[in-house]
Tab-separated table of C-alpha atoms and ligand atoms in Angstrom:
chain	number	residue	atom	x	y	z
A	1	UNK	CA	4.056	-8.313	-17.081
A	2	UNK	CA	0.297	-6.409	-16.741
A	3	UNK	CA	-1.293	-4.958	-14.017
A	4	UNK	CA	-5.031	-5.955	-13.782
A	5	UNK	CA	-7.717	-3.515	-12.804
A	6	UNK	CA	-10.624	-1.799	-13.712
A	7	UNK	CA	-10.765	0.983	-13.819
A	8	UNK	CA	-7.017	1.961	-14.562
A	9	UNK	CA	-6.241	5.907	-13.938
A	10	UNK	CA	-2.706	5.896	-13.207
A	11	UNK	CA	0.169	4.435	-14.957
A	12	UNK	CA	2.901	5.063	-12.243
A	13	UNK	CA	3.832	1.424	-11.937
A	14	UNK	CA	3.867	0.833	-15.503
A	15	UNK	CA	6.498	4.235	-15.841
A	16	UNK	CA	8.581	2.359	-12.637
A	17	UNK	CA	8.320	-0.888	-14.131
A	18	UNK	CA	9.432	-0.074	-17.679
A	19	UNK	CA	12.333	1.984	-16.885
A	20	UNK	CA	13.481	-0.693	-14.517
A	21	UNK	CA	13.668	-2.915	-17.448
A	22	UNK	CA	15.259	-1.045	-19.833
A	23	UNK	CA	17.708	0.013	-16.870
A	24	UNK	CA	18.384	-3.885	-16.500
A	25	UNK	CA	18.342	-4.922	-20.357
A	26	UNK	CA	15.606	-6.637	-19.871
A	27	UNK	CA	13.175	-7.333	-22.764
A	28	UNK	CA	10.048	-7.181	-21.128
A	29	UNK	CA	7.318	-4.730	-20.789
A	30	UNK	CA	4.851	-3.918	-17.744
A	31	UNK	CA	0.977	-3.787	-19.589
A	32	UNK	CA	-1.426	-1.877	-18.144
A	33	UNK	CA	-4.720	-4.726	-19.017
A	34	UNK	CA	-8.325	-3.207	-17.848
A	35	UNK	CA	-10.312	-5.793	-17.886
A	36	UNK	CA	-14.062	-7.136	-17.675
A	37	UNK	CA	-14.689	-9.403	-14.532
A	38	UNK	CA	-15.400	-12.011	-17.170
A	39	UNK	CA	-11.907	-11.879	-18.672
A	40	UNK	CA	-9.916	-11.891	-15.613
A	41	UNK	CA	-9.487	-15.544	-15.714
A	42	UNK	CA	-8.342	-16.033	-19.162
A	43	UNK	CA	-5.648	-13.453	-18.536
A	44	UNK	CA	-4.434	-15.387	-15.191
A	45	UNK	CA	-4.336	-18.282	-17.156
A	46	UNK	CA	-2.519	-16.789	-19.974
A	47	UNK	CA	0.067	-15.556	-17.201
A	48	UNK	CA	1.426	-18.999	-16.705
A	49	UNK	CA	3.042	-19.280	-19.977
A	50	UNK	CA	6.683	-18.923	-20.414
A	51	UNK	CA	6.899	-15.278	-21.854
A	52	UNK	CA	5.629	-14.435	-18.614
A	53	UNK	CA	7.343	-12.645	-15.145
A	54	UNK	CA	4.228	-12.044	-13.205
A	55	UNK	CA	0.930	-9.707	-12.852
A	56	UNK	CA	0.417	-6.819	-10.589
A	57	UNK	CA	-3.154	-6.698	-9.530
A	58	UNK	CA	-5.519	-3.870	-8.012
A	59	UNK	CA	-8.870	-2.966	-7.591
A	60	UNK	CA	-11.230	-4.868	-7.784
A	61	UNK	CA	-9.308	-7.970	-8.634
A	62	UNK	CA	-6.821	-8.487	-5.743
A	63	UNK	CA	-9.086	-11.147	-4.363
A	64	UNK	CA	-10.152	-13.121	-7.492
A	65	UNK	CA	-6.333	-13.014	-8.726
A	66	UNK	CA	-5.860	-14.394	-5.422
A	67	UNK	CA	-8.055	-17.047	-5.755
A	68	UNK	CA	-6.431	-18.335	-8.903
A	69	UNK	CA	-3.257	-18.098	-8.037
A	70	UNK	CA	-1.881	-21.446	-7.424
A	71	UNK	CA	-0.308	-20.324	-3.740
A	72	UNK	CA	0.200	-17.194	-1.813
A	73	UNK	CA	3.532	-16.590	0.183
A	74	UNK	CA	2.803	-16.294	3.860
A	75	UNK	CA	2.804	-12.732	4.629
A	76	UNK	CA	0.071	-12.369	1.863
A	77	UNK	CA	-1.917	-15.074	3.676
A	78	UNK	CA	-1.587	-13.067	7.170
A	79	UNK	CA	-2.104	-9.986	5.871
A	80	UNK	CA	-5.240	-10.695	3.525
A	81	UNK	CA	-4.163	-8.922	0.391
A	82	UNK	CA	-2.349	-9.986	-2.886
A	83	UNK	CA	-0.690	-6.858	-4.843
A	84	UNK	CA	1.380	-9.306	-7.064
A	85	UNK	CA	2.235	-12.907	-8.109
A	86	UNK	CA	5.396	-14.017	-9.713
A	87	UNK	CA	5.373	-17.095	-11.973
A	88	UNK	CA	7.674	-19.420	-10.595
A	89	UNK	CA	10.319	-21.469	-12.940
A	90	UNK	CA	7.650	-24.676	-12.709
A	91	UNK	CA	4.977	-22.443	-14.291
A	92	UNK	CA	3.128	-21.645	-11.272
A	93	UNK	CA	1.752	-18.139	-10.116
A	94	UNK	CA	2.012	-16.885	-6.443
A	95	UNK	CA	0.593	-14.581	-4.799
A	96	UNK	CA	2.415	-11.856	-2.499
A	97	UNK	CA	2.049	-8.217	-1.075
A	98	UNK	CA	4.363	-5.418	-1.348
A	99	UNK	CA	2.515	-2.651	0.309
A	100	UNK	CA	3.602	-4.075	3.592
A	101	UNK	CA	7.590	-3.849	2.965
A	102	UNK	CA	7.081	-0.797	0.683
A	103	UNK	CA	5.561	0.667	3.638
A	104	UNK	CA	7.775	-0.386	5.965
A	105	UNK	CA	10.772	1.171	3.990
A	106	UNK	CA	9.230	4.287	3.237
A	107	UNK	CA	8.130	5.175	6.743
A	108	UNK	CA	10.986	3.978	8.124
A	109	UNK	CA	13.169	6.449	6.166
A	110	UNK	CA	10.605	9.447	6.867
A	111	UNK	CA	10.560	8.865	10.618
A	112	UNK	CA	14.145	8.974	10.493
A	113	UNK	CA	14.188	5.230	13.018
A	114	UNK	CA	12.610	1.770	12.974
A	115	UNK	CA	9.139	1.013	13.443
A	116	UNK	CA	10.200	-1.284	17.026
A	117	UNK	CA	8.870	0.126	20.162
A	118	UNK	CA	6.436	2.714	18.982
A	119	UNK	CA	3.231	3.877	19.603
A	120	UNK	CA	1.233	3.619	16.500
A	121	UNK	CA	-2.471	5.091	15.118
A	122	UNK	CA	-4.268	4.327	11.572
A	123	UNK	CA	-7.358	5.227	10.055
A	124	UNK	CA	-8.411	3.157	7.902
A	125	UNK	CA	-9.480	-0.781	7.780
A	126	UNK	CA	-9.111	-1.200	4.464
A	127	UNK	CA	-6.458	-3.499	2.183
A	128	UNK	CA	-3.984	-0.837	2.899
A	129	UNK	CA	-4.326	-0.594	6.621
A	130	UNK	CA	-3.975	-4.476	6.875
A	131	UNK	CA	-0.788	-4.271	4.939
A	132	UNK	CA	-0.009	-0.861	7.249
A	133	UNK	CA	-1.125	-2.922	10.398
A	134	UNK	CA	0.965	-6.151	9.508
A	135	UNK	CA	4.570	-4.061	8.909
A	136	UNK	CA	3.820	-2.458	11.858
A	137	UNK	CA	3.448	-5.299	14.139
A	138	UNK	CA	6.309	-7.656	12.714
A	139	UNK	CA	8.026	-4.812	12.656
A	140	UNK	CA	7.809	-4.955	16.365
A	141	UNK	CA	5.719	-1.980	17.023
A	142	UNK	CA	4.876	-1.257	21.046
A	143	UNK	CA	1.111	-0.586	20.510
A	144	UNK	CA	-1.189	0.125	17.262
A	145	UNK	CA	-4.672	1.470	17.190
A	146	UNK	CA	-6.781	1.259	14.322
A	147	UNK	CA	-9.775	4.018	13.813
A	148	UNK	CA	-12.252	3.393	10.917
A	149	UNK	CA	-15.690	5.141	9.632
A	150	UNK	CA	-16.967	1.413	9.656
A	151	UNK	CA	-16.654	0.906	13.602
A	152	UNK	CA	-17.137	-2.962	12.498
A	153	UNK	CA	-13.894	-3.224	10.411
A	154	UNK	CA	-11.814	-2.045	12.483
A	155	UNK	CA	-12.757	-4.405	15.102
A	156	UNK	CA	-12.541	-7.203	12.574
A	157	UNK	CA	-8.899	-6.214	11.236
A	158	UNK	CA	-7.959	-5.513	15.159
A	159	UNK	CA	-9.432	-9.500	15.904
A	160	UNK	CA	-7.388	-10.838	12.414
A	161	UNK	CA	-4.221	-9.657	14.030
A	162	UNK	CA	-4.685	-10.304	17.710
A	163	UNK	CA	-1.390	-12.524	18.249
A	164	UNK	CA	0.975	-11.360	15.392
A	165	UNK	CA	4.235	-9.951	17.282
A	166	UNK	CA	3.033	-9.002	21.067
A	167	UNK	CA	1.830	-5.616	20.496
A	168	UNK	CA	-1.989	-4.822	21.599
A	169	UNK	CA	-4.232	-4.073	18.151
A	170	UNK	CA	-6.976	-1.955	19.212
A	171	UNK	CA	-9.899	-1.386	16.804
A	172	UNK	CA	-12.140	2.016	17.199
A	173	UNK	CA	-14.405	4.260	15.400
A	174	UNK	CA	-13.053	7.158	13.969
A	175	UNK	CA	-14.835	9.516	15.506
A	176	UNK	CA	-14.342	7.561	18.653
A	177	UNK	CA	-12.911	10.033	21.470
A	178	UNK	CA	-10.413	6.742	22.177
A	179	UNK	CA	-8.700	7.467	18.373
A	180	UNK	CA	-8.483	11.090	19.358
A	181	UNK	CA	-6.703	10.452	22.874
A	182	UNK	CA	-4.183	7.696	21.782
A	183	UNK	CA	-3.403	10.603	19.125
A	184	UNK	CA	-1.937	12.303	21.872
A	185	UNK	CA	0.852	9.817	22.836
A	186	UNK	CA	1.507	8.635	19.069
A	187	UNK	CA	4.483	8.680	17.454
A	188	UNK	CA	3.198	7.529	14.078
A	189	UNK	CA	-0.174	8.518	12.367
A	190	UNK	CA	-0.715	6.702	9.643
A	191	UNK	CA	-3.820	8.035	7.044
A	192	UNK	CA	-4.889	4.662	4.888
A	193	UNK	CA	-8.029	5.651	3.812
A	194	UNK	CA	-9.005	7.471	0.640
A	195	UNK	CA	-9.743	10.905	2.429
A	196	UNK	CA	-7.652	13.750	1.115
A	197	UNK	CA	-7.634	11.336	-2.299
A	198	UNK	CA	-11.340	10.657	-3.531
A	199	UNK	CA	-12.926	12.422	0.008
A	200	UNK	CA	-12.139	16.219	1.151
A	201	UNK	CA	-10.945	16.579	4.488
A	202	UNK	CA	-8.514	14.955	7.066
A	203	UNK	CA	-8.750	11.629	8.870
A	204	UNK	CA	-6.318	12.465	12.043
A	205	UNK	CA	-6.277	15.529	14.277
A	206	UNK	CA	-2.974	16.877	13.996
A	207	UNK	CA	-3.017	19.388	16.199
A	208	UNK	CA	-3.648	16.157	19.232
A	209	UNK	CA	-0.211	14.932	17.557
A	210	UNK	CA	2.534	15.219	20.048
A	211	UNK	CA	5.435	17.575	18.502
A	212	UNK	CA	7.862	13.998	18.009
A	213	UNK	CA	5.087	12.302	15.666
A	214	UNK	CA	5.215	11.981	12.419
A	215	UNK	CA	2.547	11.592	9.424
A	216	UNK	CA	2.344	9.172	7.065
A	217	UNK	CA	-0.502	9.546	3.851
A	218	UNK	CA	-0.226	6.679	1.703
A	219	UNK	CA	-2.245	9.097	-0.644
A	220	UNK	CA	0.194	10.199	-3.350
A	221	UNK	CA	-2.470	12.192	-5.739
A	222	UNK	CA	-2.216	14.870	-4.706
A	223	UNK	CA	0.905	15.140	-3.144
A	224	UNK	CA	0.380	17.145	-0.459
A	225	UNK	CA	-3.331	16.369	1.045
A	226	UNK	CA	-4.769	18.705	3.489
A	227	UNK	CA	-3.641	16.362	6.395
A	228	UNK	CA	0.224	16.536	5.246
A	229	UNK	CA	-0.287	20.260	4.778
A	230	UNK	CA	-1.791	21.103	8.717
A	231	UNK	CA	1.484	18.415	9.906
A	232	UNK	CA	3.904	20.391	8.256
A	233	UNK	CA	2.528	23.868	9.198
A	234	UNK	CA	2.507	22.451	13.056
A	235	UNK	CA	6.323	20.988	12.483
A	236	UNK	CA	5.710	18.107	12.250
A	237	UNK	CA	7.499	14.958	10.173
A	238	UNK	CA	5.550	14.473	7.167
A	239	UNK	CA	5.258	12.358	4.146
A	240	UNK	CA	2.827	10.693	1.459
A	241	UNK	CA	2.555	7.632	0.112
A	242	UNK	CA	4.825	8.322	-3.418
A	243	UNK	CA	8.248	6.890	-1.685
A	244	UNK	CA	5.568	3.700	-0.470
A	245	UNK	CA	4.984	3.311	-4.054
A	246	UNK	CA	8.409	3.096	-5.012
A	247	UNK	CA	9.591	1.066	-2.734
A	248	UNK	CA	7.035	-1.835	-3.230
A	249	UNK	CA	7.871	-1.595	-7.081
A	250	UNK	CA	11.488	-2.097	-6.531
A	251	UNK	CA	10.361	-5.135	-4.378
A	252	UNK	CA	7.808	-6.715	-7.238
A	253	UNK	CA	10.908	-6.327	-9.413
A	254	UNK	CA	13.591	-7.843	-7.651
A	255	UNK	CA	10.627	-10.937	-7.137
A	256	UNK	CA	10.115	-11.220	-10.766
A	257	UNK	CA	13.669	-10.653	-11.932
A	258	UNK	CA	15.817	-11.262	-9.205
A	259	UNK	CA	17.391	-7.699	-9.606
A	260	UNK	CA	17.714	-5.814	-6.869
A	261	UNK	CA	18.594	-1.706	-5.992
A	262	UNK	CA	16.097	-0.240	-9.017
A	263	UNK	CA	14.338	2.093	-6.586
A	264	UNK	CA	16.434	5.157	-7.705
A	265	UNK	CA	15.904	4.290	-11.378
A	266	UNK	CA	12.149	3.924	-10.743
A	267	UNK	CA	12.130	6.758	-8.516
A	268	UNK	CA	13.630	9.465	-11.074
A	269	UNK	CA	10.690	7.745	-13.737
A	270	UNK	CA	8.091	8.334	-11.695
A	271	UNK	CA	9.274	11.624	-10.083
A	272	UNK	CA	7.314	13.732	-13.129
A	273	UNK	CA	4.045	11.806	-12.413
A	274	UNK	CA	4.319	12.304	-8.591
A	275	UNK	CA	4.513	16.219	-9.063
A	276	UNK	CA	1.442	17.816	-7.827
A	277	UNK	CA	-1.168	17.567	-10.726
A	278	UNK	CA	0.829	14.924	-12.155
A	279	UNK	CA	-0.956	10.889	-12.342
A	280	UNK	CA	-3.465	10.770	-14.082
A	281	UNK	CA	-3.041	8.898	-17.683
B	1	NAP	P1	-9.973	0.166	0.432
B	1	NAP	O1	-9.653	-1.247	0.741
B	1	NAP	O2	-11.082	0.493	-0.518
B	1	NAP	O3	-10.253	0.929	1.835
B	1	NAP	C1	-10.674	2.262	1.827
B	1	NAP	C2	-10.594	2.805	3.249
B	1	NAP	O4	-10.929	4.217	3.186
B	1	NAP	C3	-11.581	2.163	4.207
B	1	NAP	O5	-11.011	2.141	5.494
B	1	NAP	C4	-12.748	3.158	4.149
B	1	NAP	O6	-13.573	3.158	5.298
B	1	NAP	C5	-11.991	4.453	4.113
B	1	NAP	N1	-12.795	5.582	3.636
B	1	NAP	C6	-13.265	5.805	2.392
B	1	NAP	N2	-13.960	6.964	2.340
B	1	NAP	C7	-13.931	7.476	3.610
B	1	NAP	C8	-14.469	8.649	4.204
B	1	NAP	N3	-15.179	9.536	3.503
B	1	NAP	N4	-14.233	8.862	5.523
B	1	NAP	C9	-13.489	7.995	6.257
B	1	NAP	N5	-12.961	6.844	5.734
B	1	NAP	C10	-13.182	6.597	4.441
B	1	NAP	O7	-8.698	0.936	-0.164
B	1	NAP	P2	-7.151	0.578	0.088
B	1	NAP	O8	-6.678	-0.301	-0.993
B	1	NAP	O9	-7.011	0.164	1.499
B	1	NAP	O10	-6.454	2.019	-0.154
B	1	NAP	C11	-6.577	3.064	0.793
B	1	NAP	C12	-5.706	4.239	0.351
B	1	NAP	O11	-4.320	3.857	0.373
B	1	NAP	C13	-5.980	4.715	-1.079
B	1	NAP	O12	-5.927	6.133	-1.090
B	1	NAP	C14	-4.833	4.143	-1.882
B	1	NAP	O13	-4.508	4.922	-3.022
B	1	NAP	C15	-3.709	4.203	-0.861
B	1	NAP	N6	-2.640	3.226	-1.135
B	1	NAP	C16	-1.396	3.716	-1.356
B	1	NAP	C17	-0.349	2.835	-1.582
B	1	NAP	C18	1.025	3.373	-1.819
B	1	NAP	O14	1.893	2.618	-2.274
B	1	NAP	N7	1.275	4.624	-1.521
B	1	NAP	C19	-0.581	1.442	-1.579
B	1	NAP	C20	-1.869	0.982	-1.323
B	1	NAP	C21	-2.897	1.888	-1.100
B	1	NAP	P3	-14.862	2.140	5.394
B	1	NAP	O15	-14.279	0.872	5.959
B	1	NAP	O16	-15.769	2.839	6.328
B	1	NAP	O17	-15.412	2.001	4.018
């Protein structure tokens, strides 16, 4: 197993992935590979050999990997975005996407109830938000609105999901005084940009938030951003994106093993690295 990236900071999947193996007796060994752009496909190539599970992929890769991949499962192909690809017993790689489940069950468990029937509002039009956007909808959300800086991208990732599950997909700018009002009736904020990660400041309004919302941050360095902070001093539900990452590791593993219910292994790995401060390799 490697994850493939450039550049790589964090090793959180590779401290998931490894314990999860050892957990299962398994002798194999998640690889953290940063790579040149002109080695990419040597290593994708190497990946369909026998000693292999699979690759993770991230930034700025995803789409390449995708590319050489010799499918992608349907979900990846809806939402846009390959995280992973398992090598299949006939030696081929495919291509899937974990953020979308992972997200699923994290926010799921932090709302405390299913993602059917509410009112949801994202910033961000990014990779994330189209994995964000996807759960929510087949999830059978009543009504998402996407904000982003890039007025153009949101429109474009509202248009891409137009028809998935029969909940409206509204695209706006973020500064947009429409993503401020349908703050005020959400039940879900969800933060998928990299503001409060790489950016200071806060994406959503919270104090527009109705007291029943609650906040998701898929940031999980640091672990409280100044969004989650200003939620939880109003009241509010709250939680970053650390259980996210979790969750889509146990569901790359159970792909490339077929072992399922390593989420509390991997979660007590990672828990040291997910302390504020913690992260960076
Ligand atoms: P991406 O594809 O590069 O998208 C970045 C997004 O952030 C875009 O919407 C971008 O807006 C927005 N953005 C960047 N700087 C901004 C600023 N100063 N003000 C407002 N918006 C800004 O990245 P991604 O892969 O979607 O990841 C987004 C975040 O999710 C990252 O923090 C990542 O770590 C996190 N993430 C977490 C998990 C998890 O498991 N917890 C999984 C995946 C991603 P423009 O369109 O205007 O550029």
């Amino acid at each position: 197993m490697a994850l493939l990236g450039r550049p790589l900071r964090r090793r959180h999947s590779q401290v998931m992935h490894d314990a999860a193996f050892a957990a299962a007796g398994i002798d194999a060994r998640y690889e953290l590979l940063e790579l040149e752009p002109d080695e990419v496909e040597g290593v994708v190539r190497e990946a369909h050999g026998p000693g292999w599970l699979g690759l993770g992929v991230t930034a700025p890769y995803k789409q390449v990997v995708a590319g050489l991949c010799d499918g992608v499962d349907a979900d990846a192909t809806t939402i846009g975005a390959v995280n992973n690809a398992v090598r299949t017993a006939d030696g081929q790689l495919v291509g899937f996407n974990t953020d979308a489940p992972g997200f699923r069950a994290a926010v799921e468990a932090a709302m405390g109830r299913p993602l059917a029937g509410i009112d949801v509002v994202v910033a961000g039009a990014g990779g994330a938000a189209h994995a964000v956007v996807f759960a929510c909808l087949s999830a059978g959300a009543r009504r998402v609105t996407v904000g982003d800086r890039t007025v153009s991208r949101a429109n474009e990732l509202a248009r891409h999901f137009a028809g998935i599950g029969s909940a409206p997909v509204t695209g706006v700018a973020l500064d947009d005084p429409l993503f401020a009002a349908e703050l005020r009736s959400a039940d879900l904020a969800v933060n998928a940009t990299t503001v409060g990660m790489i950016d200071p400041g806060m994406t959503i309004e919270v104090d527009t938030l109705p007291a029943r919302a609650t906040v998701f941050d898929l940031v999980y360095v640091p672990a409280e951003t100044p969004l989650l902070r200003a939620a939880r001093a109003r009241g509010l539900r709250a939680a970053n994106g650390g259980e996210m990452l979790i969750q889509q590791a146990a569901i790359a593993f159970e792909r490339w093993t077929g072992m399922s219910g390593m989420a509390g292994v991997m979660r007590a790995a990672v828990a040291p690295l997910l302390a504020d401060a913690g992260g960076q390799a």
